[in-house]
XYZ file of C-alpha atoms in Angstrom:
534
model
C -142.667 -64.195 40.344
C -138.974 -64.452 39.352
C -135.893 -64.768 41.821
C -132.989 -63.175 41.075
C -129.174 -64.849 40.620
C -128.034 -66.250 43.718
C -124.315 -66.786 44.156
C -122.828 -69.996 43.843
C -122.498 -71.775 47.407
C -120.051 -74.692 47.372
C -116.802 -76.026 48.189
C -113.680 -77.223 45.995
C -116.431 -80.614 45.440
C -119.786 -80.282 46.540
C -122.779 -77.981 45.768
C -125.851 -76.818 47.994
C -128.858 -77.968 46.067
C -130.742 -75.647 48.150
C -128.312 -72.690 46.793
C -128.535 -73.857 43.193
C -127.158 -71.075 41.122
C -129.239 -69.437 38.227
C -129.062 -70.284 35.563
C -128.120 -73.584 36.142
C -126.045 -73.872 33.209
C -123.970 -72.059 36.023
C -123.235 -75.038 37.544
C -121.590 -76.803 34.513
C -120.619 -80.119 36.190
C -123.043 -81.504 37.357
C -125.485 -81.588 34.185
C -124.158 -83.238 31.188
C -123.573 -81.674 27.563
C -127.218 -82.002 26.447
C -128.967 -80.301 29.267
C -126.366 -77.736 29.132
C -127.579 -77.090 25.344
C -131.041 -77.323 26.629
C -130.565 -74.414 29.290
C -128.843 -72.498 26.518
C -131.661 -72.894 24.216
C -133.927 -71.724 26.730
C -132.374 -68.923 27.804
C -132.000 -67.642 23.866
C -135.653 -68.341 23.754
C -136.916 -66.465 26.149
C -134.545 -63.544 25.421
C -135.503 -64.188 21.814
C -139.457 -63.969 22.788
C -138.799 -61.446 24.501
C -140.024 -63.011 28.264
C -138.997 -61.717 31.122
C -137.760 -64.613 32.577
C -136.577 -68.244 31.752
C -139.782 -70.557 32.126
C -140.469 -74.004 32.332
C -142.460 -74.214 28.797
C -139.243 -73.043 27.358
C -137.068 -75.603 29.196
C -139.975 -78.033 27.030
C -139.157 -76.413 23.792
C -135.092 -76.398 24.464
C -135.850 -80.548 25.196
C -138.093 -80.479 21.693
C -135.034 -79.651 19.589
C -132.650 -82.713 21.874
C -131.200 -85.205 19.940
C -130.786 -87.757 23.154
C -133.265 -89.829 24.475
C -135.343 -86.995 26.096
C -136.136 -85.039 22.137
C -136.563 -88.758 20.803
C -139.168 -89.502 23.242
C -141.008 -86.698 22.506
C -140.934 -86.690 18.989
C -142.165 -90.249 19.403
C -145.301 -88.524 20.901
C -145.698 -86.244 17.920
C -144.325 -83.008 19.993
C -142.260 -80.779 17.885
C -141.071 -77.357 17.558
C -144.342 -76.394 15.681
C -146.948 -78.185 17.363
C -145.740 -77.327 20.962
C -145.746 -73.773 20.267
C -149.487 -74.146 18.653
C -150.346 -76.089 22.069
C -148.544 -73.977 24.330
C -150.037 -70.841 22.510
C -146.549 -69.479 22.621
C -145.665 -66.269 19.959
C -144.499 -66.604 16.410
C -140.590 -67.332 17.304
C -138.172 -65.845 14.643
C -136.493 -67.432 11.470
C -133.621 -68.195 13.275
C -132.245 -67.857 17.261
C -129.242 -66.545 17.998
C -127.450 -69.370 20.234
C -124.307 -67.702 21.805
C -124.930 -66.401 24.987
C -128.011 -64.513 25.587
C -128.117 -61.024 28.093
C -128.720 -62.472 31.965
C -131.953 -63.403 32.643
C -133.326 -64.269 35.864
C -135.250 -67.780 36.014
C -138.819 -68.209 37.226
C -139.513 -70.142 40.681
C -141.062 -72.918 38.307
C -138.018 -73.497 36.303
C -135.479 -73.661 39.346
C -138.009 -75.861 40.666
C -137.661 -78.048 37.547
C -133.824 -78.193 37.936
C -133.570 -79.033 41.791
C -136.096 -81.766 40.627
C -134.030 -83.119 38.164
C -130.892 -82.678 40.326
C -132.506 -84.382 42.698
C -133.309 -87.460 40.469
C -130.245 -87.978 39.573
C -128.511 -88.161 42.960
C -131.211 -90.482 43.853
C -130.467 -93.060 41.068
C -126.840 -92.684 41.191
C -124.711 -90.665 43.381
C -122.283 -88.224 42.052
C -123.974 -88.896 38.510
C -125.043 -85.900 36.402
C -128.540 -84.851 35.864
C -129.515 -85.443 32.041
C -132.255 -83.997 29.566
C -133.980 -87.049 30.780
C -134.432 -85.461 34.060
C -135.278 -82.692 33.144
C -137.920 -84.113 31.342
C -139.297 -86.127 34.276
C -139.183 -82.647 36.082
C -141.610 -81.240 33.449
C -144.154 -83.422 34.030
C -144.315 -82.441 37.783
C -147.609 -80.980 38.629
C -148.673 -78.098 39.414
C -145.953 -77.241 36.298
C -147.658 -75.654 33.633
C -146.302 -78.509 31.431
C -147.110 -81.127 33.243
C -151.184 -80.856 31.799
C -149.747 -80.936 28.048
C -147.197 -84.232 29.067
C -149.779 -85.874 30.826
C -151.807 -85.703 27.620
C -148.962 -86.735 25.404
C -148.844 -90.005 27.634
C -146.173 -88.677 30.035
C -147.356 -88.701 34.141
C -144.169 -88.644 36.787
C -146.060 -90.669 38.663
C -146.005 -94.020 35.844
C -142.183 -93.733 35.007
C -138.391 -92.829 35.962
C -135.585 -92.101 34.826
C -132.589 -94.578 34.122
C -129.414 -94.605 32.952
C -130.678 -95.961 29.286
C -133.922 -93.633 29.548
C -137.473 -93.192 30.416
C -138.967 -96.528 32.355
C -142.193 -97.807 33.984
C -141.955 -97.061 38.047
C -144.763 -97.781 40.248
C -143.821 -94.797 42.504
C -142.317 -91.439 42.272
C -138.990 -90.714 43.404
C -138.447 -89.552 46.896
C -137.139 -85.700 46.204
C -133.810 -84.614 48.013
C -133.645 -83.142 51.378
C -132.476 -79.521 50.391
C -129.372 -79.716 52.581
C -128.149 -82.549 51.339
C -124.707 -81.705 49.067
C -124.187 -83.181 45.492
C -120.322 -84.475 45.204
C -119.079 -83.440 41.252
C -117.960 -86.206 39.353
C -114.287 -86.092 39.249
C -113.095 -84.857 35.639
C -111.753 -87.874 33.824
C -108.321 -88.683 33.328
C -106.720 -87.362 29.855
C -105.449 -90.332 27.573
C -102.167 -91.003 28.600
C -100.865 -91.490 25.099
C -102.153 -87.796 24.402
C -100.512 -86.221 27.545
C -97.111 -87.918 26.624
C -97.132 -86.537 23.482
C -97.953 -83.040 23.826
C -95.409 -83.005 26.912
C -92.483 -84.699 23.989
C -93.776 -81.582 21.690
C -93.456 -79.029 24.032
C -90.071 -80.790 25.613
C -88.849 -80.298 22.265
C -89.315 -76.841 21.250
C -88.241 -75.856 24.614
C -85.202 -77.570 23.952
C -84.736 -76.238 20.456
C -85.314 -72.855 21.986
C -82.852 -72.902 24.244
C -80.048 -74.390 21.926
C -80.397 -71.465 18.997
C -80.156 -68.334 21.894
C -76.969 -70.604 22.884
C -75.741 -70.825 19.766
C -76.313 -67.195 18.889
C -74.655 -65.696 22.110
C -72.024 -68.312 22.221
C -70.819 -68.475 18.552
C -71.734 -64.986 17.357
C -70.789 -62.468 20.499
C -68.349 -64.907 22.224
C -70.363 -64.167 25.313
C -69.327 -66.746 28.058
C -71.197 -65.652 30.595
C -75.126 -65.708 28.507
C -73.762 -69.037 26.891
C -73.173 -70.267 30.690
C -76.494 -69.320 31.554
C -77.786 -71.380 28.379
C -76.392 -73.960 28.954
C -76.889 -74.552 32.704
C -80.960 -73.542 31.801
C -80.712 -76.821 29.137
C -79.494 -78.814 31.678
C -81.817 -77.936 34.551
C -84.343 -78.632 31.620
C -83.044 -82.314 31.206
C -82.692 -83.075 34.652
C -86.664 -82.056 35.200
C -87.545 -84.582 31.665
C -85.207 -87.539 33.141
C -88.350 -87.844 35.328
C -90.575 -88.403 32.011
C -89.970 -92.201 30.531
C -88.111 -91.571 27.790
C -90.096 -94.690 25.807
C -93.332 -93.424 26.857
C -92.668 -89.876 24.706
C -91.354 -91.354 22.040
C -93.993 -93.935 21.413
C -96.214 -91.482 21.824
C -94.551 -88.853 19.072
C -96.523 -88.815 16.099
C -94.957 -85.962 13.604
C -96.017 -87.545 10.445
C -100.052 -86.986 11.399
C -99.390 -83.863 13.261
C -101.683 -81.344 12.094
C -99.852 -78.549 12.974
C -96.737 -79.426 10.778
C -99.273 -78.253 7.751
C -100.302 -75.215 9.522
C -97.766 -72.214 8.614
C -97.738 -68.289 8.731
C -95.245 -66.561 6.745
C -94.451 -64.783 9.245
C -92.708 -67.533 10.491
C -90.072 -67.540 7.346
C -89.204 -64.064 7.423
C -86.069 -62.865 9.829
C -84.962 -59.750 8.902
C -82.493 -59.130 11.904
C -80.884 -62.227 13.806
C -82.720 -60.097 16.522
C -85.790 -61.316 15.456
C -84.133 -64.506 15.616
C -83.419 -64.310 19.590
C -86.681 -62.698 20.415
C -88.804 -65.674 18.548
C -86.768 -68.474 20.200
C -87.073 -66.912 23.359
C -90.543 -66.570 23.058
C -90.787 -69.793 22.108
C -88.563 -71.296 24.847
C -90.885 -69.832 27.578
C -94.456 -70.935 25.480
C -93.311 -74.221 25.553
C -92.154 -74.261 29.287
C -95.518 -72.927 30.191
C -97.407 -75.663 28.619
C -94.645 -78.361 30.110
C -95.388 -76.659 33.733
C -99.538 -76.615 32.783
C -100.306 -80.147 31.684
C -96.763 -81.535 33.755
C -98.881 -80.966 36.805
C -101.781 -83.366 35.763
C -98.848 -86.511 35.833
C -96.660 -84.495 38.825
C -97.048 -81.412 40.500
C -93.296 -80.959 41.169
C -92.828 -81.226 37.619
C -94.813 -78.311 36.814
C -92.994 -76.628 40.170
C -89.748 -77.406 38.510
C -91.051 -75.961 35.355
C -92.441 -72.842 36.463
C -89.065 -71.766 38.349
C -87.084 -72.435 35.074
C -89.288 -70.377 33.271
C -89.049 -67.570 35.639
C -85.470 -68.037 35.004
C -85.671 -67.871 31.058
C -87.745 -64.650 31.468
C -84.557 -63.417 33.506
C -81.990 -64.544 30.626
C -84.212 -63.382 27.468
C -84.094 -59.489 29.609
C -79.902 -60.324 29.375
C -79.610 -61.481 26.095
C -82.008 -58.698 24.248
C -80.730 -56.091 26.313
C -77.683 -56.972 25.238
C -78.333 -57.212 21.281
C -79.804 -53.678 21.443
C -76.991 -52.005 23.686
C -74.301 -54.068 21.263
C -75.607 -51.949 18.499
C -76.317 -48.439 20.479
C -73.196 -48.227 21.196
C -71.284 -49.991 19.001
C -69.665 -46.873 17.702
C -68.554 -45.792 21.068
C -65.140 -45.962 22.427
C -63.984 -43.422 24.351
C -66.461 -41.520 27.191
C -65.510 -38.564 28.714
C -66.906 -38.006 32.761
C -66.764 -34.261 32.842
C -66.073 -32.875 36.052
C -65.234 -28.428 36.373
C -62.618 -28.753 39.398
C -60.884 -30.583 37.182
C -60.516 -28.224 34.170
C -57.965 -25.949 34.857
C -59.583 -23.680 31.576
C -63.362 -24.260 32.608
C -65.578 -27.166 31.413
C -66.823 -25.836 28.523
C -63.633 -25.206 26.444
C -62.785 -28.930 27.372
C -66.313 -29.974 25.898
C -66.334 -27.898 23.113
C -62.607 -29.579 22.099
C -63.189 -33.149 23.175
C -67.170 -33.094 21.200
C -64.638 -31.688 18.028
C -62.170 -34.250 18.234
C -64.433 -37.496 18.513
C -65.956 -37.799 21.674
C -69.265 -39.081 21.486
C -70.383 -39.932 24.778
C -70.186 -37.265 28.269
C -71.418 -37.730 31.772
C -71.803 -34.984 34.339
C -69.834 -35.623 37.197
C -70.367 -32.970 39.938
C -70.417 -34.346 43.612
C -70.332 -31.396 45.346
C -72.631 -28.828 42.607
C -75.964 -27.539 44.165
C -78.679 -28.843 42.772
C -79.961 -25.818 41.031
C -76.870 -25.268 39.597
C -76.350 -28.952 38.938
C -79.579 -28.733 36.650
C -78.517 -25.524 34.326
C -75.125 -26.821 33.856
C -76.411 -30.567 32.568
C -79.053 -28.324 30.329
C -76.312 -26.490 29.187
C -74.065 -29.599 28.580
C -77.543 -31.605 26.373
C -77.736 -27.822 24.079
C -73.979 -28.738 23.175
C -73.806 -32.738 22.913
C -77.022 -32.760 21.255
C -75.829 -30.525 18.156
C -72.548 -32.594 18.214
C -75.111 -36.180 18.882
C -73.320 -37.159 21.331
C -75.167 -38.974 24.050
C -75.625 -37.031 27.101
C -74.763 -39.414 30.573
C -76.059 -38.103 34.231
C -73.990 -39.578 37.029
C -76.432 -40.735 39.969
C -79.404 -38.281 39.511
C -81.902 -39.985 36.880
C -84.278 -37.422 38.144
C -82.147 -34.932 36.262
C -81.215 -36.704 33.678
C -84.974 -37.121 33.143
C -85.686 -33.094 33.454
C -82.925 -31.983 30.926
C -83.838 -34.820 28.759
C -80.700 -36.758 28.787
C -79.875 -39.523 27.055
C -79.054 -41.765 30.506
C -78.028 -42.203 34.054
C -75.273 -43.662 35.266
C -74.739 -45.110 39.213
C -72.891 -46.735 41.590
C -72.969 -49.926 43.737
C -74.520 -47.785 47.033
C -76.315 -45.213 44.981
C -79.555 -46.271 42.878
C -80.228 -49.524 42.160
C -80.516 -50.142 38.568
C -84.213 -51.248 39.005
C -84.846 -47.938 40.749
C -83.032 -45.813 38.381
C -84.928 -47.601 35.263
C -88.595 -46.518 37.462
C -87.403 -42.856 36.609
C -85.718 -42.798 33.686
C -88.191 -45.205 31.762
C -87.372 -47.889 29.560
C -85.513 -45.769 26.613
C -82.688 -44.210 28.839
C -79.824 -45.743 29.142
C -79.185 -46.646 32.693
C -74.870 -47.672 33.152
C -73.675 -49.386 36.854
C -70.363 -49.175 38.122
C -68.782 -52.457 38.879
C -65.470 -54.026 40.921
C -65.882 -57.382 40.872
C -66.902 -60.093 38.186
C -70.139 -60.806 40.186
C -71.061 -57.635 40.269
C -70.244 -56.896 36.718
C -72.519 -60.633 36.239
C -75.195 -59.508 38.070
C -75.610 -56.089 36.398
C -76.166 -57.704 33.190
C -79.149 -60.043 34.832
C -80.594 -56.617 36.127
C -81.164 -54.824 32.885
C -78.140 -52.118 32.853
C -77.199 -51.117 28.912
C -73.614 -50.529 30.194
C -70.824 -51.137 32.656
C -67.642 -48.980 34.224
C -65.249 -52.170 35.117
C -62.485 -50.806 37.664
C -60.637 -48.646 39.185
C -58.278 -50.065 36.466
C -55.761 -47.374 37.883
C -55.306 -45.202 40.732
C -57.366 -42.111 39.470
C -57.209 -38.670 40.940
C -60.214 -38.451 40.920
C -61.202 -40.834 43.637
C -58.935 -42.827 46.535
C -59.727 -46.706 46.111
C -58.247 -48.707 49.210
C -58.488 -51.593 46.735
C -58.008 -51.737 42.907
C -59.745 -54.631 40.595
C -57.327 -53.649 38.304
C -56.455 -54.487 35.130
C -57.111 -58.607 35.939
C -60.966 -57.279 36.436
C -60.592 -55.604 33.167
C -59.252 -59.134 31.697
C -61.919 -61.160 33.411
C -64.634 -59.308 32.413
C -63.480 -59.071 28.811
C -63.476 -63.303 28.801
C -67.338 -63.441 29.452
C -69.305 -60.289 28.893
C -70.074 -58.431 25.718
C -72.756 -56.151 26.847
C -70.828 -53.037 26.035
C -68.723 -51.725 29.315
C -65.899 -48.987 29.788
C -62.388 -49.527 31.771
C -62.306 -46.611 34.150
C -60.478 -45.468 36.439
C -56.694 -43.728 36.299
C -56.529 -44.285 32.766
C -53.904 -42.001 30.547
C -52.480 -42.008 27.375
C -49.831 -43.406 29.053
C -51.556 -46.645 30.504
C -54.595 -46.993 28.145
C -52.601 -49.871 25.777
C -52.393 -52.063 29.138
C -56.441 -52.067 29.390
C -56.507 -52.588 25.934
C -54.253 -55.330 26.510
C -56.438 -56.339 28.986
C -59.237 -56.648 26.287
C -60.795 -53.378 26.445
C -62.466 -52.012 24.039
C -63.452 -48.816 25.471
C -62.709 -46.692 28.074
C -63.783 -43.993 30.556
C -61.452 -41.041 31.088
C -61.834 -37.854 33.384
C -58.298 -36.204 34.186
C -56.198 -37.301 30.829
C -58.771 -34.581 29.045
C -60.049 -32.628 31.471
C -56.583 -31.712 32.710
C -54.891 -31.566 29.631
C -52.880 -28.865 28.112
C -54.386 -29.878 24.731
C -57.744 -31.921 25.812
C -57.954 -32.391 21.818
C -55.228 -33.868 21.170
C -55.545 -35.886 24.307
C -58.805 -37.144 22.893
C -57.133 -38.255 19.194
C -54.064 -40.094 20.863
C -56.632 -42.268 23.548
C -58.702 -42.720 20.242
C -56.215 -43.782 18.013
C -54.905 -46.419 20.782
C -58.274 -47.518 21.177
């Protein structure tokens, strides 16, 4: 008869022997290497003989092929893999036995019985030992085991030996077996080399550092962006304040980088950069690899250590979002300077004429800006607007409905601090749209970048006619902005012909106009005298 799997029945440190799992193999700690092997190599046995379970004459043949003390004793008896199949009458076995893993197969009564023997053995010599192939052994020759007969006639009765910790000796009695609810305490893992753990933490210390330093460099030398380079640096700090806590001595004694294997192990993948993007993505990646394995193995010396680690690795996955988002938007709109918001109660001659000029004399960005437009209408007037900016390509911008810009197949959305947040907006839109934030203040504008947007609108610059603002950032917004953040962004607000070279002064590079075209006599020219001051 043949019991099925039972579940495993324990705490965080002790197991039921009663509720032994099968296989025991399940049950990894408390057997050591070799008997694992040996419940391997009876499992692929009997799946190899076909059997329909896991018996305890293959548990005998597992132990025939043991290199420890239990497969020396019995080749000192003259058992091996031939003649114990001959005695046992078992089937021709195949040329070879496949040893990974075999299909689940349930274990007999006879073989669990075995185990909890052996288990029991164990405890009963030492507690909180593991059981060996010695054990096992001794649990083979249990009667009324079908083994036990072709042991005892080997020389091998339970009843004239035990088992030790250096093997098989003479014992005038047999061990008293286990009550079956008494618990078995697992031997608590043994400590890593110190040595070892200090250097892997100096290796992985270091490429997080080295990480960190070239998206620094990158951002801070290359865009002039003070606000990513900020966020570097305070992340390289935060990094050195959590390895003060690491003797300094103790990691460098421990570095060994002229017998590190791994300085001899190279793709060449790793030599080829064709983009300084690729640049930013591998050192981020690498930045957060490393901090994973400082927060891992950190927690085996101190588990605030691999706290501290884990939060500043949340925080790196945070800042590599800012800084590729960033690169990519850089170059999408790199070309871009001047953005037309399109709204038909302000164009005296009709939208479309002002469209048609502004697409003709260099605009190459629009947003749809109707507040008060049903939303039926709303739809076939953006539809309209994508037929005409797409054979112009010019990107088409939604303001505040990313469910629209999704059905006429925009190329974006664009909201405001108390409309969608950008998070929300992205849900809709998906990850290719571009999704552009208003913002007023220098936080704001700050945060936006942390959240993902591909743009910002910095103002009201001006007073607009467009809206009433009972505050303006003004153009001191415009300037503080410019002196930190490079992820592209538009001045908006009020801006005119007139007053454009004052944001530009400011140190914008673009900007967002509605009225100066829309209500233009000549929304053409309009267009080619804001471009040419831009």
């Amino acid at each position: 008869m043949c019991r099925a799997a039972r579940p495993l029945h324990a705490t965080c440190d002790t197991i039921q022997v009663a509720m032994l799992p099968v296989p025991p193999l399940a049950c990894s700690q408390a057997w050591t290497a070799g008997a694992q092997r040996a419940f391997l190599r009876a499992a692929c046995m009997a799946h190899a003989l076909q059997a329909d379970a896991v018996e305890p004459v293959h548990l005998l043949w597992a132990l025939v092929w043991d290199e420890g003390h239990a497969g020396t004793r019995l080749a000192g008896l003259g058992l091996n893999p031939d003649s114990l199949q001959r005695q046992l009458g078992l089937p021709l076995l195949p040329a070879t036995i496949d040893e990974s893993p075999p299909p689940s197969l349930p274990w007999a009564d006879a073989a669990l019985s075995a185990a909890v023997a052996a288990l029991s053995m164990a405890f009963e010599q030492q507690p909180h030992s593991e059981a060996s192939t010695d054990h096992l052994l001794w649990s083979l020759c249990q009667p009324p085991l079908p083994t036990a007969e072709l042991l005892r006639q080997c020389g091998l009765e339970a009843s004239a030996w035990k088992v030790g910790q250096a093997g098989i000796a003479a014992e005038d009695t047999a061990p008293v077996p286990l009550p079956p609810d008494q618990t078995l305490r697992l031997r608590e893992p043994a400590t890593a080399n110190p040595s070892d753990m200090y250097r892997l933490l100096d290796a992985a210390a270091n490429r997080a550092r080295e990480g960190l330093r070239v998206l620094e460099d990158y951002v801070r030398f290359v865009w002039n962006d003070q606000h990513l380079a900020r966020l570097c640096k305070e992340c390289r700090h935060d990094l050195a304040s959590i390895l003060a806590e690491l003797p300094t001595m103790a990691l460098l004694s421990a570095r060994n980088t002229l017998d590190d294997v791994g300085t001899r192990v190279a793709t060449a993948a790793e030599y080829q950069r064709s983009h300084p993007f690729d640049v930013l993505i591998a050192a981020s990646k690498r930045t957060g690899e490393a901090l994973r394995s400082l927060e891992e193995f950190g927690k085996v010396l101190n588990s605030q250590l691999g706290q501290r680690c884990e939060q500043l690795r949340y925080r790196l996955y945070t800042l590599e979002k800012a800084i590729l988002r960033t690169g990519y938007n850089r170059e999408r709109l790199a070309e871009q300077r001047l953005y037309l918001l399109l709204t038909e109660e302000l164009c005296p001659r009709g939208a479309g004429p002002v469209l048609h000029a502004a697409l003709e004399a260099g605009v190459r960005m629009v947003q749809i800006r109707e507040k008060r437009m049903a939303d039926r209408e709303l739809v076939e007037r953006c539809r309209w607007a994508r037929r005409v900016t797409r054979q112009a390509e010019a990107l088409l911008i939604i303001n505040d409905r990313p469910d629209i810009a999704v059905v006429v197949e925009a190329d974006g959305v664009h909201v405001g601090q108390s409309e969608f947040t950008i998070a929300d907006a992205r849900k809709i839109v998906g990850p290719d749209r571009l999704v552009g934030v208003s913002t007023h203040t220098l936080e704001q504008a700050r945060q936006a970048v942390l959240e993902g947007a591909d743009y910002l609108g910095v103002g009201p610059t001006f007073q607009s006619q467009t809206k009433h603002f009972n505050e303006l950032a003004g153009v001191e917004f415009v300037r503080q902005v410019a002196a930190e953040i490079t992820l592209p962004w538009f001045a908006i607000g009020g801006i005119t012909v007139e007053n454009v070279g004052q944001a530009r002064s400011a140190g914008a590079e673009r900007v967002a106009v509605s009225a100066a075209i829309c209500a233009a006599e000549d929304p053409a020219l309009a267009v080619s005298e804001l471009l040419a001051q831009l």
